[in-house]
Amino acid sequence: MISEKNILAAESYKITQNEIGLKFITIDNELASAKIALQGAHIMQWKPHDIKNEVLWLSSNARYMHGRSIRGGVPICWPWFGAHPTDGSFCPHGFARVIPWRINEIIDLENGATKVTLVMLPTPEVNRQLSYQFNLEFSITIGSSIHLDLKTTNLSEQPFLIGEGYHTYFEISDIENIEVTGLENKIYSDKARGYKKFTQEDQIKFDAEFDRVYLNTKDTCVIHDQGFSRKITVQKQNSESTVIWTPWDKKVKTMVDMGTEHEWKKMICVETVNALENSVMVYPNQSHNLIAEYLVQEY
Ligand SMILES: O=P(O)(O)OC[C@H]1OC(O)[C@H](O)[C@@H](O)[C@@H]1O
Protein backbone atom coordinates (compact mmCIF):
# COMPACT_ATOMS: atom_id res chain seq x y z
CA MET A 1 0.00 0.00 0.00
CA ILE A 2 1.28 3.48 -0.82
CA SER A 3 0.96 5.84 2.10
CA GLU A 4 -0.05 9.20 0.71
CA LYS A 5 -0.01 11.04 4.01
CA ASN A 6 3.25 12.85 3.28
CA ILE A 7 2.37 14.01 -0.18
CA LEU A 8 2.37 17.78 0.12
CA ALA A 9 0.52 20.44 -1.78
CA ALA A 10 1.15 19.17 -5.30
CA GLU A 11 -1.54 19.64 -7.90
CA SER A 12 0.48 18.55 -10.88
CA TYR A 13 0.45 14.80 -10.31
CA LYS A 14 -1.81 11.78 -10.74
CA ILE A 15 -1.28 8.21 -9.62
CA THR A 16 -2.39 5.39 -11.89
CA GLN A 17 -2.16 1.64 -11.68
CA ASN A 18 -1.85 -1.07 -14.34
CA GLU A 19 -3.82 -4.34 -14.47
CA ILE A 20 -1.36 -6.14 -12.18
CA GLY A 21 -1.24 -3.36 -9.58
CA LEU A 22 2.02 -1.57 -10.49
CA LYS A 23 1.71 2.12 -9.72
CA PHE A 24 2.84 5.10 -11.78
CA ILE A 25 3.13 8.83 -11.03
CA THR A 26 2.24 11.10 -13.92
CA ILE A 27 3.39 14.73 -13.66
CA ASP A 28 2.11 17.52 -15.85
CA ASN A 29 3.24 20.94 -14.64
CA GLU A 30 3.67 24.26 -16.42
CA LEU A 31 7.18 23.32 -17.61
CA ALA A 32 7.20 19.63 -18.48
CA SER A 33 5.51 16.25 -18.33
CA ALA A 34 6.93 13.06 -16.83
CA LYS A 35 6.00 9.53 -15.82
CA ILE A 36 7.64 7.51 -13.05
CA ALA A 37 7.05 3.86 -12.16
CA LEU A 38 7.13 3.25 -8.40
CA GLN A 39 8.71 -0.15 -8.95
CA GLY A 40 12.38 0.73 -9.36
CA ALA A 41 11.71 4.49 -8.93
CA HIS A 42 12.01 4.33 -12.69
CA ILE A 43 11.61 7.53 -14.71
CA MET A 44 9.96 6.41 -17.94
CA GLN A 45 9.31 9.75 -19.57
CA TRP A 46 10.32 13.40 -19.21
CA LYS A 47 9.79 16.10 -21.79
CA PRO A 48 9.80 19.88 -21.41
CA HIS A 49 6.69 21.26 -23.15
CA ASP A 50 8.71 23.44 -25.51
CA ILE A 51 10.86 20.55 -26.81
CA LYS A 52 9.63 18.77 -29.95
CA ASN A 53 10.83 15.16 -29.61
CA GLU A 54 10.85 12.88 -26.58
CA VAL A 55 14.06 13.17 -24.53
CA LEU A 56 14.05 9.69 -22.99
CA TRP A 57 13.79 6.57 -25.15
CA LEU A 58 11.29 3.97 -23.96
CA SER A 59 11.02 0.63 -25.74
CA SER A 60 7.66 -0.05 -27.38
CA ASN A 61 7.69 -3.55 -25.87
CA ALA A 62 9.09 -2.67 -22.42
CA ARG A 63 7.71 -5.01 -19.74
CA TYR A 64 5.66 -3.64 -16.87
CA MET A 65 5.81 -6.65 -14.55
CA HIS A 66 6.67 -7.35 -10.92
CA GLY A 67 10.43 -7.86 -10.51
CA ARG A 68 11.36 -6.86 -14.10
CA SER A 69 13.22 -3.73 -15.10
CA ILE A 70 11.61 -1.45 -17.66
CA ARG A 71 13.63 -1.11 -20.88
CA GLY A 72 14.24 2.59 -21.41
CA GLY A 73 13.97 5.78 -19.37
CA VAL A 74 16.24 5.98 -16.32
CA PRO A 75 16.89 2.60 -14.67
CA ILE A 76 18.71 2.99 -11.33
CA CYS A 77 21.69 0.66 -10.89
CA TRP A 78 22.44 0.16 -7.17
CA PRO A 79 24.23 -1.15 -5.05
CA TRP A 80 26.41 -2.66 -7.74
CA PHE A 81 26.89 -1.76 -11.39
CA GLY A 82 26.97 -4.62 -13.94
CA ALA A 83 27.34 -8.13 -12.57
CA HIS A 84 27.54 -8.63 -8.77
CA PRO A 85 31.26 -8.75 -7.88
CA THR A 86 31.13 -12.25 -6.35
CA ASP A 87 27.70 -13.87 -6.88
CA GLY A 88 26.48 -14.16 -10.47
CA SER A 89 23.03 -15.31 -9.31
CA PHE A 90 22.27 -11.79 -8.04
CA CYS A 91 20.38 -9.40 -10.30
CA PRO A 92 22.66 -7.57 -12.80
CA HIS A 93 23.01 -3.83 -12.01
CA GLY A 94 21.65 -4.44 -8.48
CA PHE A 95 18.07 -4.70 -7.26
CA ALA A 96 17.07 -1.02 -6.93
CA ARG A 97 15.46 -1.06 -10.37
CA VAL A 98 13.21 -4.06 -9.70
CA ILE A 99 11.86 -3.61 -6.18
CA PRO A 100 9.11 -1.40 -4.74
CA TRP A 101 9.68 2.18 -3.63
CA ARG A 102 7.24 4.42 -1.77
CA ILE A 103 6.40 8.07 -2.21
CA ASN A 104 7.82 10.27 0.53
CA GLU A 105 6.59 13.56 -0.88
CA ILE A 106 5.56 15.39 -4.02
CA ILE A 107 5.85 19.18 -3.99
CA ASP A 108 5.08 21.80 -6.62
CA LEU A 109 7.95 24.32 -6.46
CA GLU A 110 7.62 28.08 -6.92
CA ASN A 111 9.48 28.03 -10.25
CA GLY A 112 6.87 25.67 -11.75
CA ALA A 113 8.89 22.46 -11.34
CA THR A 114 7.69 19.46 -9.30
CA LYS A 115 9.90 17.61 -6.83
CA VAL A 116 9.16 13.93 -6.19
CA THR A 117 10.98 12.10 -3.40
CA LEU A 118 10.87 8.30 -3.26
CA VAL A 119 12.27 5.90 -0.69
CA MET A 120 13.31 2.31 -1.35
CA LEU A 121 11.45 -0.41 0.51
CA PRO A 122 13.90 -3.25 1.20
CA THR A 123 12.36 -6.68 0.61
CA PRO A 124 13.45 -9.95 2.34
CA GLU A 125 15.37 -10.74 -0.88
CA VAL A 126 17.28 -7.43 -0.55
CA ASN A 127 18.12 -8.18 3.07
CA ARG A 128 19.41 -11.60 1.98
CA GLN A 129 21.75 -9.98 -0.57
CA LEU A 130 23.22 -7.30 1.74
CA SER A 131 24.85 -7.54 5.12
CA TYR A 132 24.48 -3.87 6.00
CA GLN A 133 21.72 -1.41 6.91
CA PHE A 134 21.07 1.53 4.66
CA ASN A 135 18.55 4.12 3.56
CA LEU A 136 18.12 4.94 -0.13
CA GLU A 137 16.20 8.02 -1.22
CA PHE A 138 15.70 9.34 -4.75
CA SER A 139 14.66 12.94 -5.45
CA ILE A 140 13.59 13.92 -8.95
CA THR A 141 12.93 17.56 -9.85
CA ILE A 142 10.89 17.81 -13.02
CA GLY A 143 11.05 21.13 -14.84
CA SER A 144 12.64 22.54 -17.99
CA SER A 145 15.64 20.45 -16.91
CA ILE A 146 15.45 17.28 -14.83
CA HIS A 147 17.54 16.93 -11.69
CA LEU A 148 18.23 13.51 -10.13
CA ASP A 149 19.65 12.94 -6.65
CA LEU A 150 20.14 9.41 -5.30
CA LYS A 151 21.12 9.57 -1.63
CA THR A 152 22.70 6.53 0.03
CA THR A 153 22.97 6.66 3.83
CA ASN A 154 24.96 4.16 5.84
CA LEU A 155 22.98 3.08 8.92
CA SER A 156 25.50 0.36 9.85
CA GLU A 157 28.53 0.48 12.07
CA GLN A 158 30.87 -0.53 9.24
CA PRO A 159 31.66 1.20 5.94
CA PHE A 160 30.26 -0.39 2.77
CA LEU A 161 31.19 -0.14 -0.91
CA ILE A 162 28.65 0.58 -3.63
CA GLY A 163 28.58 0.69 -7.43
CA GLU A 164 25.76 2.80 -8.82
CA GLY A 165 24.47 4.60 -11.86
CA TYR A 166 21.67 6.19 -13.85
CA HIS A 167 21.49 3.89 -16.88
CA THR A 168 19.71 6.56 -18.91
CA TYR A 169 18.35 5.84 -22.42
CA PHE A 170 18.22 9.07 -24.46
CA GLU A 171 16.04 9.37 -27.54
CA ILE A 172 18.04 10.32 -30.66
CA SER A 173 17.26 10.72 -34.36
CA ASP A 174 19.64 7.92 -35.42
CA ILE A 175 22.67 6.30 -33.76
CA GLU A 176 24.80 6.97 -36.87
CA ASN A 177 23.82 10.61 -36.84
CA ILE A 178 25.04 11.70 -33.39
CA GLU A 179 28.25 12.54 -31.57
CA VAL A 180 29.00 12.48 -27.87
CA THR A 181 31.56 14.96 -26.54
CA GLY A 182 33.11 15.39 -23.10
CA LEU A 183 35.15 12.18 -22.90
CA GLU A 184 38.08 13.09 -25.16
CA ASN A 185 41.48 11.90 -23.83
CA LYS A 186 39.83 9.79 -21.10
CA ILE A 187 40.75 6.20 -20.32
CA TYR A 188 38.02 3.60 -20.70
CA SER A 189 37.58 -0.06 -19.91
CA ASP A 190 36.00 -1.74 -22.93
CA LYS A 191 33.51 -4.45 -21.98
CA ALA A 192 33.23 -5.52 -25.63
CA ARG A 193 37.02 -6.23 -25.60
CA GLY A 194 37.45 -8.12 -22.31
CA TYR A 195 37.54 -4.95 -20.15
CA LYS A 196 40.91 -3.93 -21.63
CA LYS A 197 41.80 -0.28 -21.20
CA PHE A 198 42.22 2.24 -24.02
CA THR A 199 42.27 6.04 -24.45
CA GLN A 200 39.44 7.88 -26.16
CA GLU A 201 41.07 10.26 -28.58
CA ASP A 202 38.26 12.22 -30.20
CA GLN A 203 34.56 12.83 -29.79
CA ILE A 204 32.54 9.61 -29.97
CA LYS A 205 30.73 8.41 -33.10
CA PHE A 206 29.03 5.04 -33.48
CA ASP A 207 29.28 2.33 -36.13
CA ALA A 208 29.31 -0.87 -34.01
CA GLU A 209 28.41 -2.24 -30.54
CA PHE A 210 29.74 0.12 -27.88
CA ASP A 211 30.00 -0.77 -24.18
CA ARG A 212 32.61 1.30 -22.37
CA VAL A 213 33.18 2.48 -18.82
CA TYR A 214 35.09 5.79 -18.94
CA LEU A 215 37.00 6.08 -15.67
CA ASN A 216 37.77 9.17 -13.60
CA THR A 217 35.37 11.30 -15.62
CA LYS A 218 33.61 14.09 -13.76
CA ASP A 219 32.93 16.29 -16.76
CA THR A 220 29.72 17.17 -18.54
CA CYS A 221 28.87 15.13 -21.66
CA VAL A 222 26.89 16.45 -24.59
CA ILE A 223 24.88 14.44 -27.14
CA HIS A 224 24.91 16.40 -30.42
CA ASP A 225 21.98 15.33 -32.59
CA GLN A 226 21.84 16.92 -36.03
CA GLY A 227 18.73 15.00 -37.08
CA PHE A 228 16.70 16.43 -34.20
CA SER A 229 18.61 19.77 -34.32
CA ARG A 230 19.30 19.63 -30.63
CA LYS A 231 21.86 18.86 -27.98
CA ILE A 232 21.32 17.11 -24.67
CA THR A 233 23.67 18.07 -21.84
CA VAL A 234 24.40 15.58 -19.06
CA GLN A 235 25.88 17.32 -16.01
CA LYS A 236 26.83 15.46 -12.86
CA GLN A 237 28.26 15.61 -9.35
CA ASN A 238 29.83 12.86 -7.23
CA SER A 239 30.12 10.59 -10.27
CA GLU A 240 33.55 9.52 -11.46
CA SER A 241 32.60 7.10 -14.25
CA THR A 242 30.58 7.52 -17.43
CA VAL A 243 29.21 4.53 -19.34
CA ILE A 244 28.31 4.77 -23.02
CA TRP A 245 26.29 1.87 -24.42
CA THR A 246 24.56 0.88 -27.62
CA PRO A 247 23.93 -2.81 -28.36
CA TRP A 248 23.95 -2.68 -32.20
CA ASP A 249 22.14 -5.12 -34.46
CA LYS A 250 23.63 -8.46 -33.33
CA LYS A 251 23.32 -8.05 -29.55
CA VAL A 252 19.87 -6.51 -29.90
CA LYS A 253 18.59 -9.81 -31.34
CA THR A 254 19.45 -11.51 -28.04
CA MET A 255 17.28 -9.06 -26.08
CA VAL A 256 13.53 -9.52 -25.85
CA ASP A 257 12.41 -6.01 -25.00
CA MET A 258 14.23 -3.63 -27.35
CA GLY A 259 11.16 -2.91 -29.49
CA THR A 260 10.78 -3.38 -33.23
CA GLU A 261 13.67 -4.26 -35.53
CA HIS A 262 15.33 -0.84 -35.83
CA GLU A 263 14.06 0.82 -32.66
CA TRP A 264 17.46 0.45 -30.94
CA LYS A 265 18.91 2.95 -33.45
CA LYS A 266 16.84 5.66 -31.78
CA MET A 267 18.60 5.38 -28.41
CA ILE A 268 21.95 5.98 -26.78
CA CYS A 269 22.77 5.32 -23.14
CA VAL A 270 24.93 8.00 -21.53
CA GLU A 271 25.19 6.84 -17.94
CA THR A 272 26.19 8.75 -14.82
CA VAL A 273 28.00 6.10 -12.83
CA ASN A 274 30.45 5.08 -10.11
CA ALA A 275 31.81 1.67 -11.16
CA LEU A 276 34.92 -0.52 -11.08
CA GLU A 277 37.73 1.42 -9.35
CA ASN A 278 35.38 4.39 -8.98
CA SER A 279 33.01 2.48 -6.67
CA VAL A 280 32.17 4.53 -3.56
CA MET A 281 32.86 3.76 0.10
CA VAL A 282 30.05 5.03 2.31
CA TYR A 283 31.02 5.47 5.96
CA PRO A 284 28.77 4.94 9.03
CA ASN A 285 26.25 7.75 9.56
CA GLN A 286 27.38 9.39 6.32
CA SER A 287 25.53 9.92 3.08
CA HIS A 288 26.62 9.96 -0.54
CA ASN A 289 24.57 11.70 -3.26
CA LEU A 290 24.77 10.72 -6.93
CA ILE A 291 23.56 13.79 -8.83
CA ALA A 292 22.77 14.30 -12.51
CA GLU A 293 20.95 17.00 -14.44
CA TYR A 294 19.76 16.79 -18.05
CA LEU A 295 19.08 19.80 -20.23
CA VAL A 296 17.89 19.93 -23.84
CA GLN A 297 18.58 22.79 -26.26
CA GLU A 298 17.08 22.90 -29.76
CA TYR A 299 18.67 24.97 -32.51
O1 LIG B 1 19.92 -5.68 -19.95
P1 LIG B 1 20.41 -4.83 -18.81
O2 LIG B 1 20.71 -5.62 -17.57
O3 LIG B 1 19.47 -3.70 -18.54
O4 LIG B 1 21.76 -4.19 -19.27
C1 LIG B 1 21.89 -3.48 -20.45
C2 LIG B 1 23.36 -3.16 -20.68
O5 LIG B 1 23.80 -2.35 -19.61
C3 LIG B 1 25.16 -1.94 -19.70
O6 LIG B 1 25.53 -0.67 -19.74
C4 LIG B 1 26.10 -3.07 -19.80
O7 LIG B 1 27.43 -2.66 -19.89
C5 LIG B 1 25.68 -3.93 -20.96
O8 LIG B 1 26.53 -5.02 -21.07
C6 LIG B 1 24.24 -4.36 -20.79
O9 LIG B 1 23.85 -5.15 -21.87
CSV table of C-alpha atoms and ligand atoms in Angstrom, one decimal:
chain,number,residue,atom,x,y,z
A,1,MET,CA,0.0,0.0,0.0
A,2,ILE,CA,1.3,3.5,-0.8
A,3,SER,CA,1.0,5.8,2.1
A,4,GLU,CA,0.0,9.2,0.7
A,5,LYS,CA,0.0,11.0,4.0
A,6,ASN,CA,3.3,12.9,3.3
A,7,ILE,CA,2.4,14.0,-0.2
A,8,LEU,CA,2.4,17.8,0.1
A,9,ALA,CA,0.5,20.4,-1.8
A,10,ALA,CA,1.1,19.2,-5.3
A,11,GLU,CA,-1.5,19.6,-7.9
A,12,SER,CA,0.5,18.6,-10.9
A,13,TYR,CA,0.5,14.8,-10.3
A,14,LYS,CA,-1.8,11.8,-10.7
A,15,ILE,CA,-1.3,8.2,-9.6
A,16,THR,CA,-2.4,5.4,-11.9
A,17,GLN,CA,-2.2,1.6,-11.7
A,18,ASN,CA,-1.8,-1.1,-14.3
A,19,GLU,CA,-3.8,-4.3,-14.5
A,20,ILE,CA,-1.4,-6.1,-12.2
A,21,GLY,CA,-1.2,-3.4,-9.6
A,22,LEU,CA,2.0,-1.6,-10.5
A,23,LYS,CA,1.7,2.1,-9.7
A,24,PHE,CA,2.8,5.1,-11.8
A,25,ILE,CA,3.1,8.8,-11.0
A,26,THR,CA,2.2,11.1,-13.9
A,27,ILE,CA,3.4,14.7,-13.7
A,28,ASP,CA,2.1,17.5,-15.9
A,29,ASN,CA,3.2,20.9,-14.6
A,30,GLU,CA,3.7,24.3,-16.4
A,31,LEU,CA,7.2,23.3,-17.6
A,32,ALA,CA,7.2,19.6,-18.5
A,33,SER,CA,5.5,16.2,-18.3
A,34,ALA,CA,6.9,13.1,-16.8
A,35,LYS,CA,6.0,9.5,-15.8
A,36,ILE,CA,7.6,7.5,-13.1
A,37,ALA,CA,7.1,3.9,-12.2
A,38,LEU,CA,7.1,3.2,-8.4
A,39,GLN,CA,8.7,-0.2,-9.0
A,40,GLY,CA,12.4,0.7,-9.4
A,41,ALA,CA,11.7,4.5,-8.9
A,42,HIS,CA,12.0,4.3,-12.7
A,43,ILE,CA,11.6,7.5,-14.7
A,44,MET,CA,10.0,6.4,-17.9
A,45,GLN,CA,9.3,9.7,-19.6
A,46,TRP,CA,10.3,13.4,-19.2
A,47,LYS,CA,9.8,16.1,-21.8
A,48,PRO,CA,9.8,19.9,-21.4
A,49,HIS,CA,6.7,21.3,-23.1
A,50,ASP,CA,8.7,23.4,-25.5
A,51,ILE,CA,10.9,20.5,-26.8
A,52,LYS,CA,9.6,18.8,-29.9
A,53,ASN,CA,10.8,15.2,-29.6
A,54,GLU,CA,10.9,12.9,-26.6
A,55,VAL,CA,14.1,13.2,-24.5
A,56,LEU,CA,14.0,9.7,-23.0
A,57,TRP,CA,13.8,6.6,-25.1
A,58,LEU,CA,11.3,4.0,-24.0
A,59,SER,CA,11.0,0.6,-25.7
A,60,SER,CA,7.7,0.0,-27.4
A,61,ASN,CA,7.7,-3.6,-25.9
A,62,ALA,CA,9.1,-2.7,-22.4
A,63,ARG,CA,7.7,-5.0,-19.7
A,64,TYR,CA,5.7,-3.6,-16.9
A,65,MET,CA,5.8,-6.7,-14.6
A,66,HIS,CA,6.7,-7.3,-10.9
A,67,GLY,CA,10.4,-7.9,-10.5
A,68,ARG,CA,11.4,-6.9,-14.1
A,69,SER,CA,13.2,-3.7,-15.1
A,70,ILE,CA,11.6,-1.4,-17.7
A,71,ARG,CA,13.6,-1.1,-20.9
A,72,GLY,CA,14.2,2.6,-21.4
A,73,GLY,CA,14.0,5.8,-19.4
A,74,VAL,CA,16.2,6.0,-16.3
A,75,PRO,CA,16.9,2.6,-14.7
A,76,ILE,CA,18.7,3.0,-11.3
A,77,CYS,CA,21.7,0.7,-10.9
A,78,TRP,CA,22.4,0.2,-7.2
A,79,PRO,CA,24.2,-1.1,-5.1
A,80,TRP,CA,26.4,-2.7,-7.7
A,81,PHE,CA,26.9,-1.8,-11.4
A,82,GLY,CA,27.0,-4.6,-13.9
A,83,ALA,CA,27.3,-8.1,-12.6
A,84,HIS,CA,27.5,-8.6,-8.8
A,85,PRO,CA,31.3,-8.8,-7.9
A,86,THR,CA,31.1,-12.3,-6.3
A,87,ASP,CA,27.7,-13.9,-6.9
A,88,GLY,CA,26.5,-14.2,-10.5
A,89,SER,CA,23.0,-15.3,-9.3
A,90,PHE,CA,22.3,-11.8,-8.0
A,91,CYS,CA,20.4,-9.4,-10.3
A,92,PRO,CA,22.7,-7.6,-12.8
A,93,HIS,CA,23.0,-3.8,-12.0
A,94,GLY,CA,21.7,-4.4,-8.5
A,95,PHE,CA,18.1,-4.7,-7.3
A,96,ALA,CA,17.1,-1.0,-6.9
A,97,ARG,CA,15.5,-1.1,-10.4
A,98,VAL,CA,13.2,-4.1,-9.7
A,99,ILE,CA,11.9,-3.6,-6.2
A,100,PRO,CA,9.1,-1.4,-4.7
A,101,TRP,CA,9.7,2.2,-3.6
A,102,ARG,CA,7.2,4.4,-1.8
A,103,ILE,CA,6.4,8.1,-2.2
A,104,ASN,CA,7.8,10.3,0.5
A,105,GLU,CA,6.6,13.6,-0.9
A,106,ILE,CA,5.6,15.4,-4.0
A,107,ILE,CA,5.9,19.2,-4.0
A,108,ASP,CA,5.1,21.8,-6.6
A,109,LEU,CA,7.9,24.3,-6.5
A,110,GLU,CA,7.6,28.1,-6.9
A,111,ASN,CA,9.5,28.0,-10.3
A,112,GLY,CA,6.9,25.7,-11.8
A,113,ALA,CA,8.9,22.5,-11.3
A,114,THR,CA,7.7,19.5,-9.3
A,115,LYS,CA,9.9,17.6,-6.8
A,116,VAL,CA,9.2,13.9,-6.2
A,117,THR,CA,11.0,12.1,-3.4
A,118,LEU,CA,10.9,8.3,-3.3
A,119,VAL,CA,12.3,5.9,-0.7
A,120,MET,CA,13.3,2.3,-1.4
A,121,LEU,CA,11.4,-0.4,0.5
A,122,PRO,CA,13.9,-3.2,1.2
A,123,THR,CA,12.4,-6.7,0.6
A,124,PRO,CA,13.4,-9.9,2.3
A,125,GLU,CA,15.4,-10.7,-0.9
A,126,VAL,CA,17.3,-7.4,-0.5
A,127,ASN,CA,18.1,-8.2,3.1
A,128,ARG,CA,19.4,-11.6,2.0
A,129,GLN,CA,21.7,-10.0,-0.6
A,130,LEU,CA,23.2,-7.3,1.7
A,131,SER,CA,24.9,-7.5,5.1
A,132,TYR,CA,24.5,-3.9,6.0
A,133,GLN,CA,21.7,-1.4,6.9
A,134,PHE,CA,21.1,1.5,4.7
A,135,ASN,CA,18.6,4.1,3.6
A,136,LEU,CA,18.1,4.9,-0.1
A,137,GLU,CA,16.2,8.0,-1.2
A,138,PHE,CA,15.7,9.3,-4.7
A,139,SER,CA,14.7,12.9,-5.5
A,140,ILE,CA,13.6,13.9,-8.9
A,141,THR,CA,12.9,17.6,-9.8
A,142,ILE,CA,10.9,17.8,-13.0
A,143,GLY,CA,11.0,21.1,-14.8
A,144,SER,CA,12.6,22.5,-18.0
A,145,SER,CA,15.6,20.5,-16.9
A,146,ILE,CA,15.4,17.3,-14.8
A,147,HIS,CA,17.5,16.9,-11.7
A,148,LEU,CA,18.2,13.5,-10.1
A,149,ASP,CA,19.6,12.9,-6.6
A,150,LEU,CA,20.1,9.4,-5.3
A,151,LYS,CA,21.1,9.6,-1.6
A,152,THR,CA,22.7,6.5,0.0
A,153,THR,CA,23.0,6.7,3.8
A,154,ASN,CA,25.0,4.2,5.8
A,155,LEU,CA,23.0,3.1,8.9
A,156,SER,CA,25.5,0.4,9.9
A,157,GLU,CA,28.5,0.5,12.1
A,158,GLN,CA,30.9,-0.5,9.2
A,159,PRO,CA,31.7,1.2,5.9
A,160,PHE,CA,30.3,-0.4,2.8
A,161,LEU,CA,31.2,-0.1,-0.9
A,162,ILE,CA,28.7,0.6,-3.6
A,163,GLY,CA,28.6,0.7,-7.4
A,164,GLU,CA,25.8,2.8,-8.8
A,165,GLY,CA,24.5,4.6,-11.9
A,166,TYR,CA,21.7,6.2,-13.8
A,167,HIS,CA,21.5,3.9,-16.9
A,168,THR,CA,19.7,6.6,-18.9
A,169,TYR,CA,18.4,5.8,-22.4
A,170,PHE,CA,18.2,9.1,-24.5
A,171,GLU,CA,16.0,9.4,-27.5
A,172,ILE,CA,18.0,10.3,-30.7
A,173,SER,CA,17.3,10.7,-34.4
A,174,ASP,CA,19.6,7.9,-35.4
A,175,ILE,CA,22.7,6.3,-33.8
A,176,GLU,CA,24.8,7.0,-36.9
A,177,ASN,CA,23.8,10.6,-36.8
A,178,ILE,CA,25.0,11.7,-33.4
A,179,GLU,CA,28.2,12.5,-31.6
A,180,VAL,CA,29.0,12.5,-27.9
A,181,THR,CA,31.6,15.0,-26.5
A,182,GLY,CA,33.1,15.4,-23.1
A,183,LEU,CA,35.1,12.2,-22.9
A,184,GLU,CA,38.1,13.1,-25.2
A,185,ASN,CA,41.5,11.9,-23.8
A,186,LYS,CA,39.8,9.8,-21.1
A,187,ILE,CA,40.7,6.2,-20.3
A,188,TYR,CA,38.0,3.6,-20.7
A,189,SER,CA,37.6,-0.1,-19.9
A,190,ASP,CA,36.0,-1.7,-22.9
A,191,LYS,CA,33.5,-4.5,-22.0
A,192,ALA,CA,33.2,-5.5,-25.6
A,193,ARG,CA,37.0,-6.2,-25.6
A,194,GLY,CA,37.4,-8.1,-22.3
A,195,TYR,CA,37.5,-5.0,-20.2
A,196,LYS,CA,40.9,-3.9,-21.6
A,197,LYS,CA,41.8,-0.3,-21.2
A,198,PHE,CA,42.2,2.2,-24.0
A,199,THR,CA,42.3,6.0,-24.4
A,200,GLN,CA,39.4,7.9,-26.2
A,201,GLU,CA,41.1,10.3,-28.6
A,202,ASP,CA,38.3,12.2,-30.2
A,203,GLN,CA,34.6,12.8,-29.8
A,204,ILE,CA,32.5,9.6,-30.0
A,205,LYS,CA,30.7,8.4,-33.1
A,206,PHE,CA,29.0,5.0,-33.5
A,207,ASP,CA,29.3,2.3,-36.1
A,208,ALA,CA,29.3,-0.9,-34.0
A,209,GLU,CA,28.4,-2.2,-30.5
A,210,PHE,CA,29.7,0.1,-27.9
A,211,ASP,CA,30.0,-0.8,-24.2
A,212,ARG,CA,32.6,1.3,-22.4
A,213,VAL,CA,33.2,2.5,-18.8
A,214,TYR,CA,35.1,5.8,-18.9
A,215,LEU,CA,37.0,6.1,-15.7
A,216,ASN,CA,37.8,9.2,-13.6
A,217,THR,CA,35.4,11.3,-15.6
A,218,LYS,CA,33.6,14.1,-13.8
A,219,ASP,CA,32.9,16.3,-16.8
A,220,THR,CA,29.7,17.2,-18.5
A,221,CYS,CA,28.9,15.1,-21.7
A,222,VAL,CA,26.9,16.5,-24.6
A,223,ILE,CA,24.9,14.4,-27.1
A,224,HIS,CA,24.9,16.4,-30.4
A,225,ASP,CA,22.0,15.3,-32.6
A,226,GLN,CA,21.8,16.9,-36.0
A,227,GLY,CA,18.7,15.0,-37.1
A,228,PHE,CA,16.7,16.4,-34.2
A,229,SER,CA,18.6,19.8,-34.3
A,230,ARG,CA,19.3,19.6,-30.6
A,231,LYS,CA,21.9,18.9,-28.0
A,232,ILE,CA,21.3,17.1,-24.7
A,233,THR,CA,23.7,18.1,-21.8
A,234,VAL,CA,24.4,15.6,-19.1
A,235,GLN,CA,25.9,17.3,-16.0
A,236,LYS,CA,26.8,15.5,-12.9
A,237,GLN,CA,28.3,15.6,-9.3
A,238,ASN,CA,29.8,12.9,-7.2
A,239,SER,CA,30.1,10.6,-10.3
A,240,GLU,CA,33.5,9.5,-11.5
A,241,SER,CA,32.6,7.1,-14.2
A,242,THR,CA,30.6,7.5,-17.4
A,243,VAL,CA,29.2,4.5,-19.3
A,244,ILE,CA,28.3,4.8,-23.0
A,245,TRP,CA,26.3,1.9,-24.4
A,246,THR,CA,24.6,0.9,-27.6
A,247,PRO,CA,23.9,-2.8,-28.4
A,248,TRP,CA,24.0,-2.7,-32.2
A,249,ASP,CA,22.1,-5.1,-34.5
A,250,LYS,CA,23.6,-8.5,-33.3
A,251,LYS,CA,23.3,-8.1,-29.6
A,252,VAL,CA,19.9,-6.5,-29.9
A,253,LYS,CA,18.6,-9.8,-31.3
A,254,THR,CA,19.5,-11.5,-28.0
A,255,MET,CA,17.3,-9.1,-26.1
A,256,VAL,CA,13.5,-9.5,-25.9
A,257,ASP,CA,12.4,-6.0,-25.0
A,258,MET,CA,14.2,-3.6,-27.4
A,259,GLY,CA,11.2,-2.9,-29.5
A,260,THR,CA,10.8,-3.4,-33.2
A,261,GLU,CA,13.7,-4.3,-35.5
A,262,HIS,CA,15.3,-0.8,-35.8
A,263,GLU,CA,14.1,0.8,-32.7
A,264,TRP,CA,17.5,0.5,-30.9
A,265,LYS,CA,18.9,2.9,-33.5
A,266,LYS,CA,16.8,5.7,-31.8
A,267,MET,CA,18.6,5.4,-28.4
A,268,ILE,CA,22.0,6.0,-26.8
A,269,CYS,CA,22.8,5.3,-23.1
A,270,VAL,CA,24.9,8.0,-21.5
A,271,GLU,CA,25.2,6.8,-17.9
A,272,THR,CA,26.2,8.8,-14.8
A,273,VAL,CA,28.0,6.1,-12.8
A,274,ASN,CA,30.4,5.1,-10.1
A,275,ALA,CA,31.8,1.7,-11.2
A,276,LEU,CA,34.9,-0.5,-11.1
A,277,GLU,CA,37.7,1.4,-9.3
A,278,ASN,CA,35.4,4.4,-9.0
A,279,SER,CA,33.0,2.5,-6.7
A,280,VAL,CA,32.2,4.5,-3.6
A,281,MET,CA,32.9,3.8,0.1
A,282,VAL,CA,30.0,5.0,2.3
A,283,TYR,CA,31.0,5.5,6.0
A,284,PRO,CA,28.8,4.9,9.0
A,285,ASN,CA,26.2,7.8,9.6
A,286,GLN,CA,27.4,9.4,6.3
A,287,SER,CA,25.5,9.9,3.1
A,288,HIS,CA,26.6,10.0,-0.5
A,289,ASN,CA,24.6,11.7,-3.3
A,290,LEU,CA,24.8,10.7,-6.9
A,291,ILE,CA,23.6,13.8,-8.8
A,292,ALA,CA,22.8,14.3,-12.5
A,293,GLU,CA,20.9,17.0,-14.4
A,294,TYR,CA,19.8,16.8,-18.1
A,295,LEU,CA,19.1,19.8,-20.2
A,296,VAL,CA,17.9,19.9,-23.8
A,297,GLN,CA,18.6,22.8,-26.3
A,298,GLU,CA,17.1,22.9,-29.8
A,299,TYR,CA,18.7,25.0,-32.5
B,1,LIG,O1,19.9,-5.7,-19.9
B,1,LIG,P1,20.4,-4.8,-18.8
B,1,LIG,O2,20.7,-5.6,-17.6
B,1,LIG,O3,19.5,-3.7,-18.5
B,1,LIG,O4,21.8,-4.2,-19.3
B,1,LIG,C1,21.9,-3.5,-20.4
B,1,LIG,C2,23.4,-3.2,-20.7
B,1,LIG,O5,23.8,-2.3,-19.6
B,1,LIG,C3,25.2,-1.9,-19.7
B,1,LIG,O6,25.5,-0.7,-19.7
B,1,LIG,C4,26.1,-3.1,-19.8
B,1,LIG,O7,27.4,-2.7,-19.9
B,1,LIG,C5,25.7,-3.9,-21.0
B,1,LIG,O8,26.5,-5.0,-21.1
B,1,LIG,C6,24.2,-4.4,-20.8
B,1,LIG,O9,23.9,-5.2,-21.9
